[in-house]
Amino acid sequence: MSAEPNALCFGQEFPSSGEPCLVQVEDHGITVIFQSGAAEGRSESASFSALTVAAGGFDHDQLVVRWAGAAGERTLYLRHPDVIRAFRQAAPDQLRAPLDRAAEHVRQARHRRRTVWSMIGGGVLALSLGLWFGSDLLVEMAVDRIPVEWEEKLGESAYKDFLAHQDVMKEGLAVSAVEEITHRLVEQIPNNPYKFQVTVVKSDVVNAFALPGGYIVVFTGLMKKADNGEEVAGVMGHELNHVLQRHGLERIVKQLGLVAVLSIVLGDHQGLAGMMKQLGVELLTLKFGREQETEADLTGLQLLHRAKIDPSGMIRFFEQLSEKDEGRTEWLSTHPMSGARAERLKAELAAMPKMIPAPFSFDWTKVRGALGGEPVAKP
Ligand SMILES: [Zn+2]
């Protein structure tokens, strides 16, 4: 099999950014073939009767197919027009109505885009704004105009969606340790508009991520790799700052493009709300830019310093993660530890005033012990 991947598959064992795969449409249903990643060489089939479909993607031009497979929940984003066409042709009558609704979504999204464009009018204006857009200034202007409540709604739905398929830890040493770390950091954020919510997910995946609006997920796999609370605090300081600097919104606005930016700047929140409603899963796949990562690193380090948490734990952990990478370190795949990154952090740390760290109240050995003693993933 040498065909190019034509879809992205999401599931518990796949990277949070999805696993590229090849979808083949057959008479009875679909077969998904994985040509790379953890599932390389495997294929999974699902019959049409097991599937639900909806429109999705930033432009509502992707077909989202969900089912509960033998290996767990599956969400597939079909991007390629050929595979979407083949799917529509082969799908039985019971999928006809949702497929028509999905097609209607696409038409509406395109209509909204046309409406906004006609509002803009003059091509000269569009052109000059287009050039301006390239400078990111317009993106920042648009992001500044998005109310926090909006951002929270957006993040919350993706957060709930994600957690619904995860083994969430409700209590225990690990949860209270993460709560203490969060509290120590959040206390030091002046004029903080966010009610940060942090959830510990039982999973061997070495990862942590933040969604717009202040929703943060820490995997037990990451905690088990840490030698102390300061190291976990380093990752959290970085993630909290992605939220505070509104990096997620910047990415969304950039991906939605000029029209979305103009809608926000011109005050037309309505059309955009519709576009963003479908963003749920995509938020989890947002990749930040290099400047955003650097900003989160440096502001994270400063936050740790203000919270009197030893910031050297952050640097050490980032370096250690890259040394011990055993293939499941998701966080590293989105946060590659380059020499330049480490050097920048070390230089920043060296320039900071001396600080006497205040210890955490938990005993990290016990926290980690508690995690090791428990079953880590659902069967
Ligand atoms: Zn980051």
mmCIF file of C-alpha atoms and ligand atoms in Angstrom:
data_model
loop_
_atom_site.group_PDB
_atom_site.id
_atom_site.type_symbol
_atom_site.label_atom_id
_atom_site.label_comp_id
_atom_site.label_asym_id
_atom_site.label_seq_id
_atom_site.Cartn_x
_atom_site.Cartn_y
_atom_site.Cartn_z
ATOM 1 C CA MET A 1 0.000 0.000 0.000
ATOM 2 C CA SER A 2 1.647 3.231 -1.068
ATOM 3 C CA ALA A 3 -1.295 5.664 -1.290
ATOM 4 C CA GLU A 4 -1.012 8.945 0.622
ATOM 5 C CA PRO A 5 -2.974 9.373 3.887
ATOM 6 C CA ASN A 6 -6.336 10.983 3.177
ATOM 7 C CA ALA A 7 -7.672 11.389 6.716
ATOM 8 C CA LEU A 8 -6.732 11.999 10.339
ATOM 9 C CA CYS A 9 -7.739 9.496 12.992
ATOM 10 C CA PHE A 10 -8.238 10.398 16.655
ATOM 11 C CA GLY A 11 -8.381 7.864 19.453
ATOM 12 C CA GLN A 12 -6.945 7.288 22.886
ATOM 13 C CA GLU A 13 -3.696 5.713 21.713
ATOM 14 C CA PHE A 14 -3.051 8.218 18.960
ATOM 15 C CA PRO A 15 -1.218 11.540 19.248
ATOM 16 C CA SER A 16 -3.445 14.399 20.330
ATOM 17 C CA SER A 17 -2.862 15.921 16.913
ATOM 18 C CA GLY A 18 -4.317 12.811 15.247
ATOM 19 C CA GLU A 19 -2.735 9.945 13.305
ATOM 20 C CA PRO A 20 -2.622 10.340 9.511
ATOM 21 C CA CYS A 21 -4.250 7.326 7.873
ATOM 22 C CA LEU A 22 -5.625 5.984 4.639
ATOM 23 C CA VAL A 23 -9.393 5.503 4.482
ATOM 24 C CA GLN A 24 -10.898 3.167 1.923
ATOM 25 C CA VAL A 25 -14.617 3.240 1.284
ATOM 26 C CA GLU A 26 -16.156 -0.153 0.605
ATOM 27 C CA ASP A 27 -19.672 -1.465 0.002
ATOM 28 C CA HIS A 28 -20.296 -2.331 3.649
ATOM 29 C CA GLY A 29 -18.386 0.486 5.343
ATOM 30 C CA ILE A 30 -14.874 1.835 5.701
ATOM 31 C CA THR A 31 -11.421 0.452 6.360
ATOM 32 C CA VAL A 32 -8.787 2.625 7.990
ATOM 33 C CA ILE A 33 -5.160 1.716 7.282
ATOM 34 C CA PHE A 34 -2.337 3.093 9.404
ATOM 35 C CA GLN A 35 0.948 3.432 7.547
ATOM 36 C CA SER A 36 2.934 5.146 10.258
ATOM 37 C CA GLY A 37 2.978 5.854 13.975
ATOM 38 C CA ALA A 38 2.184 3.455 16.803
ATOM 39 C CA ALA A 39 -0.450 1.610 14.780
ATOM 40 C CA GLU A 40 1.756 1.170 11.696
ATOM 41 C CA GLY A 41 0.646 -1.733 9.555
ATOM 42 C CA ARG A 42 -2.675 -2.110 11.343
ATOM 43 C CA SER A 43 -6.074 -1.623 9.806
ATOM 44 C CA GLU A 44 -9.528 -1.257 11.327
ATOM 45 C CA SER A 45 -12.911 -1.634 9.694
ATOM 46 C CA ALA A 46 -16.299 -0.251 10.636
ATOM 47 C CA SER A 47 -19.615 -0.890 8.970
ATOM 48 C CA PHE A 48 -21.817 2.017 7.910
ATOM 49 C CA SER A 49 -24.394 1.072 10.546
ATOM 50 C CA ALA A 50 -21.862 1.827 13.329
ATOM 51 C CA LEU A 51 -20.975 5.304 12.073
ATOM 52 C CA THR A 52 -22.231 8.800 12.855
ATOM 53 C CA VAL A 53 -21.273 11.700 10.633
ATOM 54 C CA ALA A 54 -21.121 15.498 10.940
ATOM 55 C CA ALA A 55 -19.461 18.455 9.283
ATOM 56 C CA GLY A 56 -16.272 19.740 10.883
ATOM 57 C CA GLY A 57 -12.984 21.445 10.306
ATOM 58 C CA PHE A 58 -12.167 25.109 10.407
ATOM 59 C CA ASP A 59 -14.033 25.779 7.186
ATOM 60 C CA HIS A 60 -16.715 23.149 7.780
ATOM 61 C CA ASP A 61 -15.413 21.401 4.724
ATOM 62 C CA GLN A 62 -14.353 18.175 6.395
ATOM 63 C CA LEU A 63 -16.476 15.156 7.098
ATOM 64 C CA VAL A 64 -16.225 13.936 10.689
ATOM 65 C CA VAL A 65 -16.981 10.238 11.157
ATOM 66 C CA ARG A 66 -17.265 8.699 14.609
ATOM 67 C CA TRP A 67 -17.736 5.159 15.888
ATOM 68 C CA ALA A 68 -16.906 2.931 18.833
ATOM 69 C CA GLY A 69 -14.366 0.470 17.476
ATOM 70 C CA ALA A 70 -12.991 -2.686 19.069
ATOM 71 C CA ALA A 71 -9.910 -0.673 20.100
ATOM 72 C CA GLY A 72 -11.903 2.280 21.478
ATOM 73 C CA GLU A 73 -13.608 5.467 20.365
ATOM 74 C CA ARG A 74 -12.592 6.633 16.930
ATOM 75 C CA THR A 75 -13.004 10.037 15.316
ATOM 76 C CA LEU A 76 -11.975 10.392 11.726
ATOM 77 C CA TYR A 77 -11.538 13.645 9.847
ATOM 78 C CA LEU A 78 -11.968 13.048 6.123
ATOM 79 C CA ARG A 79 -10.303 15.871 4.282
ATOM 80 C CA HIS A 80 -9.824 14.689 0.748
ATOM 81 C CA PRO A 81 -12.737 15.544 -1.635
ATOM 82 C CA ASP A 82 -12.358 12.156 -3.392
ATOM 83 C CA VAL A 83 -12.808 10.134 -0.224
ATOM 84 C CA ILE A 84 -15.719 12.344 0.906
ATOM 85 C CA ARG A 85 -17.377 11.817 -2.474
ATOM 86 C CA ALA A 86 -16.792 8.057 -2.329
ATOM 87 C CA PHE A 87 -18.234 7.988 1.198
ATOM 88 C CA ARG A 88 -21.363 9.889 0.164
ATOM 89 C CA GLN A 89 -21.894 7.559 -2.770
ATOM 90 C CA ALA A 90 -21.489 4.333 -0.833
ATOM 91 C CA ALA A 91 -23.321 5.376 2.359
ATOM 92 C CA PRO A 92 -26.675 3.679 2.978
ATOM 93 C CA ASP A 93 -29.973 5.528 3.432
ATOM 94 C CA GLN A 94 -29.755 5.918 7.215
ATOM 95 C CA LEU A 95 -26.661 8.126 6.809
ATOM 96 C CA ARG A 96 -28.269 10.157 4.050
ATOM 97 C CA ALA A 97 -29.935 12.698 6.385
ATOM 98 C CA PRO A 98 -26.823 13.501 8.467
ATOM 99 C CA LEU A 99 -24.721 13.654 5.301
ATOM 100 C CA ASP A 100 -27.159 16.127 3.791
ATOM 101 C CA ARG A 101 -27.022 18.168 6.982
ATOM 102 C CA ALA A 102 -23.229 18.148 6.841
ATOM 103 C CA ALA A 103 -23.335 19.336 3.229
ATOM 104 C CA GLU A 104 -25.753 22.072 4.294
ATOM 105 C CA HIS A 105 -23.262 23.190 6.971
ATOM 106 C CA VAL A 106 -20.593 23.520 4.300
ATOM 107 C CA ARG A 107 -22.945 25.572 2.114
ATOM 108 C CA GLN A 108 -23.849 27.830 5.062
ATOM 109 C CA ALA A 109 -20.222 28.373 6.030
ATOM 110 C CA ARG A 110 -19.449 29.343 2.455
ATOM 111 C CA HIS A 111 -22.461 31.623 2.375
ATOM 112 C CA ARG A 112 -21.348 33.357 5.567
ATOM 113 C CA ARG A 113 -17.936 33.878 4.044
ATOM 114 C CA ARG A 114 -19.508 35.414 0.942
ATOM 115 C CA THR A 115 -21.706 37.692 3.057
ATOM 116 C CA VAL A 116 -18.759 39.033 4.984
ATOM 117 C CA TRP A 117 -16.856 39.551 1.786
ATOM 118 C CA SER A 118 -19.645 41.563 0.268
ATOM 119 C CA MET A 119 -19.658 43.673 3.440
ATOM 120 C CA ILE A 120 -16.045 44.500 2.900
ATOM 121 C CA GLY A 121 -16.769 45.907 -0.515
ATOM 122 C CA GLY A 122 -13.822 47.608 -2.189
ATOM 123 C CA GLY A 123 -11.020 45.379 -3.363
ATOM 124 C CA VAL A 124 -8.437 47.975 -2.425
ATOM 125 C CA LEU A 125 -9.507 47.818 1.192
ATOM 126 C CA ALA A 126 -9.388 44.032 1.114
ATOM 127 C CA LEU A 127 -5.937 44.089 -0.407
ATOM 128 C CA SER A 128 -4.496 46.550 2.071
ATOM 129 C CA LEU A 129 -6.007 44.649 4.985
ATOM 130 C CA GLY A 130 -4.617 41.471 3.459
ATOM 131 C CA LEU A 131 -1.115 42.887 3.576
ATOM 132 C CA TRP A 132 -1.707 44.173 7.063
ATOM 133 C CA PHE A 133 -2.975 40.763 8.118
ATOM 134 C CA GLY A 134 0.397 39.328 7.184
ATOM 135 C CA SER A 135 1.978 41.459 9.889
ATOM 136 C CA ASP A 136 -0.081 39.732 12.625
ATOM 137 C CA LEU A 137 -1.235 43.091 13.914
ATOM 138 C CA LEU A 138 -4.782 42.473 12.751
ATOM 139 C CA VAL A 139 -4.763 39.024 14.336
ATOM 140 C CA GLU A 140 -3.806 40.538 17.661
ATOM 141 C CA MET A 141 -6.432 43.230 17.272
ATOM 142 C CA ALA A 142 -9.094 40.625 16.613
ATOM 143 C CA VAL A 143 -7.959 38.421 19.509
ATOM 144 C CA ASP A 144 -8.062 41.418 21.858
ATOM 145 C CA ARG A 145 -11.703 41.871 20.962
ATOM 146 C CA ILE A 146 -12.749 38.346 21.842
ATOM 147 C CA PRO A 147 -14.364 38.331 25.289
ATOM 148 C CA VAL A 148 -12.992 35.884 27.870
ATOM 149 C CA GLU A 149 -16.483 34.341 28.260
ATOM 150 C CA TRP A 150 -16.432 33.433 24.602
ATOM 151 C CA GLU A 151 -13.033 31.929 24.849
ATOM 152 C CA GLU A 152 -14.164 29.942 27.892
ATOM 153 C CA LYS A 153 -17.168 28.530 26.058
ATOM 154 C CA LEU A 154 -14.939 27.469 23.224
ATOM 155 C CA GLY A 155 -12.337 25.828 25.446
ATOM 156 C CA GLU A 156 -14.855 24.237 27.769
ATOM 157 C CA SER A 157 -16.656 22.314 25.062
ATOM 158 C CA ALA A 158 -13.399 20.903 23.704
ATOM 159 C CA TYR A 159 -12.285 20.099 27.262
ATOM 160 C CA LYS A 160 -15.491 18.222 28.091
ATOM 161 C CA ASP A 161 -15.392 16.443 24.755
ATOM 162 C CA PHE A 162 -11.868 15.295 25.390
ATOM 163 C CA LEU A 163 -12.379 14.261 29.025
ATOM 164 C CA ALA A 164 -15.488 12.244 28.152
ATOM 165 C CA HIS A 165 -13.189 9.674 26.575
ATOM 166 C CA GLN A 166 -10.512 9.728 29.263
ATOM 167 C CA ASP A 167 -9.889 8.059 32.592
ATOM 168 C CA VAL A 168 -10.072 11.126 34.828
ATOM 169 C CA MET A 169 -8.492 11.067 38.306
ATOM 170 C CA LYS A 170 -10.889 12.702 40.743
ATOM 171 C CA GLU A 171 -8.860 12.538 43.954
ATOM 172 C CA GLY A 172 -5.697 11.246 45.522
ATOM 173 C CA LEU A 173 -2.135 12.423 46.069
ATOM 174 C CA ALA A 174 -1.483 13.231 42.419
ATOM 175 C CA VAL A 175 -4.609 15.378 42.129
ATOM 176 C CA SER A 176 -3.883 17.338 45.286
ATOM 177 C CA ALA A 177 -0.241 17.836 44.239
ATOM 178 C CA VAL A 178 -1.323 19.238 40.871
ATOM 179 C CA GLU A 179 -3.880 21.435 42.629
ATOM 180 C CA GLU A 180 -1.221 22.813 44.942
ATOM 181 C CA ILE A 181 1.145 23.532 42.037
ATOM 182 C CA THR A 182 -1.655 25.261 40.118
ATOM 183 C CA HIS A 183 -2.648 27.325 43.125
ATOM 184 C CA ARG A 184 0.930 28.449 43.782
ATOM 185 C CA LEU A 185 1.294 29.586 40.163
ATOM 186 C CA VAL A 186 -2.155 31.125 39.638
ATOM 187 C CA GLU A 187 -1.800 33.213 42.809
ATOM 188 C CA GLN A 188 1.068 35.047 41.155
ATOM 189 C CA ILE A 189 -0.852 36.088 38.023
ATOM 190 C CA PRO A 190 -1.871 39.740 38.339
ATOM 191 C CA ASN A 191 -5.415 40.614 37.114
ATOM 192 C CA ASN A 192 -6.010 37.027 36.099
ATOM 193 C CA PRO A 193 -9.264 36.854 34.089
ATOM 194 C CA TYR A 194 -9.299 33.034 33.948
ATOM 195 C CA LYS A 195 -10.702 30.461 36.341
ATOM 196 C CA PHE A 196 -8.082 27.833 35.626
ATOM 197 C CA GLN A 197 -9.318 24.245 35.692
ATOM 198 C CA VAL A 198 -6.780 21.461 35.775
ATOM 199 C CA THR A 199 -7.595 17.784 35.299
ATOM 200 C CA VAL A 200 -5.274 14.831 35.847
ATOM 201 C CA VAL A 201 -5.849 12.086 33.291
ATOM 202 C CA LYS A 202 -4.690 8.551 33.962
ATOM 203 C CA SER A 203 -2.654 7.674 30.912
ATOM 204 C CA ASP A 204 0.889 6.619 30.092
ATOM 205 C CA VAL A 205 1.081 9.333 27.483
ATOM 206 C CA VAL A 206 3.747 11.827 28.559
ATOM 207 C CA ASN A 207 1.838 15.018 27.915
ATOM 208 C CA ALA A 208 0.090 18.110 29.216
ATOM 209 C CA PHE A 209 -1.839 20.707 27.266
ATOM 210 C CA ALA A 210 -3.856 23.881 27.689
ATOM 211 C CA LEU A 211 -7.041 24.928 25.917
ATOM 212 C CA PRO A 212 -8.227 28.518 25.429
ATOM 213 C CA GLY A 213 -10.138 29.793 28.437
ATOM 214 C CA GLY A 214 -7.912 28.114 31.037
ATOM 215 C CA TYR A 215 -8.598 24.386 30.745
ATOM 216 C CA ILE A 216 -5.519 22.309 31.402
ATOM 217 C CA VAL A 217 -4.926 18.573 31.176
ATOM 218 C CA VAL A 218 -1.962 16.812 32.803
ATOM 219 C CA PHE A 219 -1.374 13.125 32.075
ATOM 220 C CA THR A 220 -0.094 10.821 34.825
ATOM 221 C CA GLY A 221 2.529 9.615 32.312
ATOM 222 C CA LEU A 222 4.149 13.022 32.503
ATOM 223 C CA MET A 223 3.987 13.094 36.299
ATOM 224 C CA LYS A 224 5.650 9.700 36.538
ATOM 225 C CA LYS A 225 8.586 10.975 34.486
ATOM 226 C CA ALA A 226 9.141 13.903 36.858
ATOM 227 C CA ASP A 227 11.597 13.625 39.748
ATOM 228 C CA ASN A 228 9.928 16.358 41.784
ATOM 229 C CA GLY A 229 6.998 18.761 41.885
ATOM 230 C CA GLU A 230 9.143 21.597 40.552
ATOM 231 C CA GLU A 231 9.551 19.757 37.249
ATOM 232 C CA VAL A 232 5.800 19.325 36.815
ATOM 233 C CA ALA A 233 5.393 22.977 37.817
ATOM 234 C CA GLY A 234 7.745 23.863 34.938
ATOM 235 C CA VAL A 235 5.450 22.267 32.373
ATOM 236 C CA MET A 236 2.407 23.839 34.019
ATOM 237 C CA GLY A 237 3.987 27.278 34.116
ATOM 238 C CA HIS A 238 4.561 26.944 30.373
ATOM 239 C CA GLU A 239 1.001 25.715 29.661
ATOM 240 C CA LEU A 240 -0.656 28.384 31.860
ATOM 241 C CA ASN A 241 1.138 31.007 29.830
ATOM 242 C CA HIS A 242 -0.171 29.661 26.531
ATOM 243 C CA VAL A 243 -3.597 30.507 28.004
ATOM 244 C CA LEU A 244 -2.618 33.880 29.461
ATOM 245 C CA GLN A 245 -1.011 35.024 26.207
ATOM 246 C CA ARG A 246 -4.098 33.746 24.320
ATOM 247 C CA HIS A 247 -1.951 31.698 21.975
ATOM 248 C CA GLY A 248 -4.808 29.332 21.138
ATOM 249 C CA LEU A 249 -7.041 32.156 19.994
ATOM 250 C CA GLU A 250 -4.257 33.604 17.901
ATOM 251 C CA ARG A 251 -3.875 30.292 16.125
ATOM 252 C CA ILE A 252 -7.621 29.894 15.585
ATOM 253 C CA VAL A 253 -7.991 33.388 14.209
ATOM 254 C CA LYS A 254 -5.002 32.847 11.936
ATOM 255 C CA GLN A 255 -6.388 29.569 10.674
ATOM 256 C CA LEU A 256 -9.882 30.932 10.118
ATOM 257 C CA GLY A 257 -8.258 33.685 8.117
ATOM 258 C CA LEU A 258 -8.843 37.233 7.118
ATOM 259 C CA VAL A 259 -12.628 36.986 6.953
ATOM 260 C CA ALA A 260 -12.873 35.795 10.526
ATOM 261 C CA VAL A 261 -10.562 38.543 11.670
ATOM 262 C CA LEU A 262 -12.632 41.153 9.917
ATOM 263 C CA SER A 263 -15.852 39.755 11.365
ATOM 264 C CA ILE A 264 -14.435 40.126 14.844
ATOM 265 C CA VAL A 265 -12.968 43.573 14.240
ATOM 266 C CA LEU A 266 -16.172 44.768 12.610
ATOM 267 C CA GLY A 267 -18.152 43.369 15.517
ATOM 268 C CA ASP A 268 -20.002 40.590 13.690
ATOM 269 C CA HIS A 269 -19.655 37.887 16.301
ATOM 270 C CA GLN A 270 -22.669 35.945 15.132
ATOM 271 C CA GLY A 271 -21.431 34.420 11.892
ATOM 272 C CA LEU A 272 -18.199 33.588 13.576
ATOM 273 C CA ALA A 273 -19.836 31.871 16.517
ATOM 274 C CA GLY A 274 -21.272 29.384 14.050
ATOM 275 C CA MET A 275 -17.887 28.803 12.473
ATOM 276 C CA MET A 276 -16.209 28.317 15.819
ATOM 277 C CA LYS A 277 -18.902 26.098 17.295
ATOM 278 C CA GLN A 278 -17.606 23.185 15.323
ATOM 279 C CA LEU A 279 -14.050 23.768 16.477
ATOM 280 C CA GLY A 280 -14.265 21.428 19.487
ATOM 281 C CA VAL A 281 -11.922 18.638 18.446
ATOM 282 C CA GLU A 282 -9.685 20.827 16.341
ATOM 283 C CA LEU A 283 -8.703 22.848 19.388
ATOM 284 C CA LEU A 284 -6.929 19.763 20.646
ATOM 285 C CA THR A 285 -4.832 19.610 17.517
ATOM 286 C CA LEU A 286 -3.732 23.240 17.517
ATOM 287 C CA LYS A 287 -0.003 23.587 17.201
ATOM 288 C CA PHE A 288 1.577 26.730 18.534
ATOM 289 C CA GLY A 289 4.188 28.686 16.624
ATOM 290 C CA ARG A 290 7.832 28.857 17.615
ATOM 291 C CA GLU A 291 7.562 32.437 18.907
ATOM 292 C CA GLN A 292 4.575 31.376 21.010
ATOM 293 C CA GLU A 293 6.556 28.487 22.503
ATOM 294 C CA THR A 294 9.441 30.790 23.346
ATOM 295 C CA GLU A 295 7.043 33.263 24.928
ATOM 296 C CA ALA A 296 5.404 30.501 27.002
ATOM 297 C CA ASP A 297 8.851 29.271 28.090
ATOM 298 C CA LEU A 298 10.089 32.661 29.225
ATOM 299 C CA THR A 299 6.892 33.885 30.852
ATOM 300 C CA GLY A 300 6.518 30.428 32.422
ATOM 301 C CA LEU A 301 9.988 30.701 33.923
ATOM 302 C CA GLN A 302 9.187 34.155 35.317
ATOM 303 C CA LEU A 303 5.933 32.871 36.785
ATOM 304 C CA LEU A 304 7.783 30.027 38.551
ATOM 305 C CA HIS A 305 10.257 32.555 39.927
ATOM 306 C CA ARG A 306 7.480 34.772 41.301
ATOM 307 C CA ALA A 307 5.790 31.728 42.837
ATOM 308 C CA LYS A 308 9.086 30.838 44.572
ATOM 309 C CA ILE A 309 9.259 27.509 42.774
ATOM 310 C CA ASP A 310 12.805 26.553 41.749
ATOM 311 C CA PRO A 311 12.812 27.295 37.980
ATOM 312 C CA SER A 312 15.815 25.078 37.295
ATOM 313 C CA GLY A 313 13.411 22.114 37.588
ATOM 314 C CA MET A 314 11.724 23.288 34.396
ATOM 315 C CA ILE A 315 14.915 23.305 32.343
ATOM 316 C CA ARG A 316 16.176 20.036 33.799
ATOM 317 C CA PHE A 317 12.857 18.301 33.095
ATOM 318 C CA PHE A 318 12.664 19.536 29.518
ATOM 319 C CA GLU A 319 16.192 18.252 28.881
ATOM 320 C CA GLN A 320 15.576 14.984 30.677
ATOM 321 C CA LEU A 321 12.409 14.327 28.702
ATOM 322 C CA SER A 322 14.302 14.627 25.451
ATOM 323 C CA GLU A 323 17.050 12.280 26.680
ATOM 324 C CA LYS A 324 14.666 9.610 27.899
ATOM 325 C CA ASP A 325 12.277 9.818 24.973
ATOM 326 C CA GLU A 326 10.806 6.373 24.519
ATOM 327 C CA GLY A 327 8.414 7.253 21.756
ATOM 328 C CA ARG A 328 5.393 8.156 23.862
ATOM 329 C CA THR A 329 6.518 11.602 24.911
ATOM 330 C CA GLU A 330 3.755 13.540 23.219
ATOM 331 C CA TRP A 331 4.778 16.766 24.879
ATOM 332 C CA LEU A 332 8.166 16.618 23.211
ATOM 333 C CA SER A 333 6.685 16.194 19.759
ATOM 334 C CA THR A 334 4.994 19.578 20.144
ATOM 335 C CA HIS A 335 7.824 21.018 22.238
ATOM 336 C CA PRO A 336 11.113 19.824 20.762
ATOM 337 C CA MET A 337 13.960 20.524 23.164
ATOM 338 C CA SER A 338 16.511 22.244 21.021
ATOM 339 C CA GLY A 339 19.865 23.445 22.319
ATOM 340 C CA ALA A 340 18.736 26.987 21.592
ATOM 341 C CA ARG A 341 15.639 26.510 23.722
ATOM 342 C CA ALA A 342 17.648 25.276 26.690
ATOM 343 C CA GLU A 343 20.220 28.037 26.293
ATOM 344 C CA ARG A 344 17.553 30.736 26.165
ATOM 345 C CA LEU A 345 15.969 29.409 29.356
ATOM 346 C CA LYS A 346 19.326 29.135 31.121
ATOM 347 C CA ALA A 347 20.287 32.679 30.134
ATOM 348 C CA GLU A 348 16.944 33.990 31.355
ATOM 349 C CA LEU A 349 17.325 32.121 34.636
ATOM 350 C CA ALA A 350 20.861 33.432 35.154
ATOM 351 C CA ALA A 351 19.614 37.003 34.695
ATOM 352 C CA MET A 352 16.934 36.616 37.361
ATOM 353 C CA PRO A 353 17.435 37.919 40.886
ATOM 354 C CA LYS A 354 18.348 35.297 43.481
ATOM 355 C CA MET A 355 15.332 33.700 45.099
ATOM 356 C CA ILE A 356 14.956 31.222 47.954
ATOM 357 C CA PRO A 357 12.463 28.594 46.788
ATOM 358 C CA ALA A 358 9.605 27.614 49.086
ATOM 359 C CA PRO A 359 9.010 23.836 49.109
ATOM 360 C CA PHE A 360 5.690 22.211 48.301
ATOM 361 C CA SER A 361 3.745 20.574 51.110
ATOM 362 C CA PHE A 362 3.512 17.206 49.330
ATOM 363 C CA ASP A 363 6.097 14.442 49.310
ATOM 364 C CA TRP A 364 6.795 13.796 45.635
ATOM 365 C CA THR A 365 8.093 10.266 46.250
ATOM 366 C CA LYS A 366 4.704 9.391 47.698
ATOM 367 C CA VAL A 367 2.850 11.123 44.861
ATOM 368 C CA ARG A 368 4.814 9.167 42.289
ATOM 369 C CA GLY A 369 4.491 5.986 44.291
ATOM 370 C CA ALA A 370 0.734 6.390 44.330
ATOM 371 C CA LEU A 371 0.714 6.749 40.577
ATOM 372 C CA GLY A 372 2.893 3.688 40.037
ATOM 373 C CA GLY A 373 0.730 1.536 42.286
ATOM 374 C CA GLU A 374 -2.433 2.188 40.353
ATOM 375 C CA PRO A 375 -3.553 0.740 37.079
ATOM 376 C CA VAL A 376 -2.615 3.337 34.539
ATOM 377 C CA ALA A 377 -4.871 2.849 31.532
ATOM 378 C CA LYS A 378 -8.305 1.361 31.068
ATOM 379 C CA PRO A 379 -8.282 -2.112 29.507
HETATM 380 ZN ZN ZN B 1 3.883 24.988 24.501
#
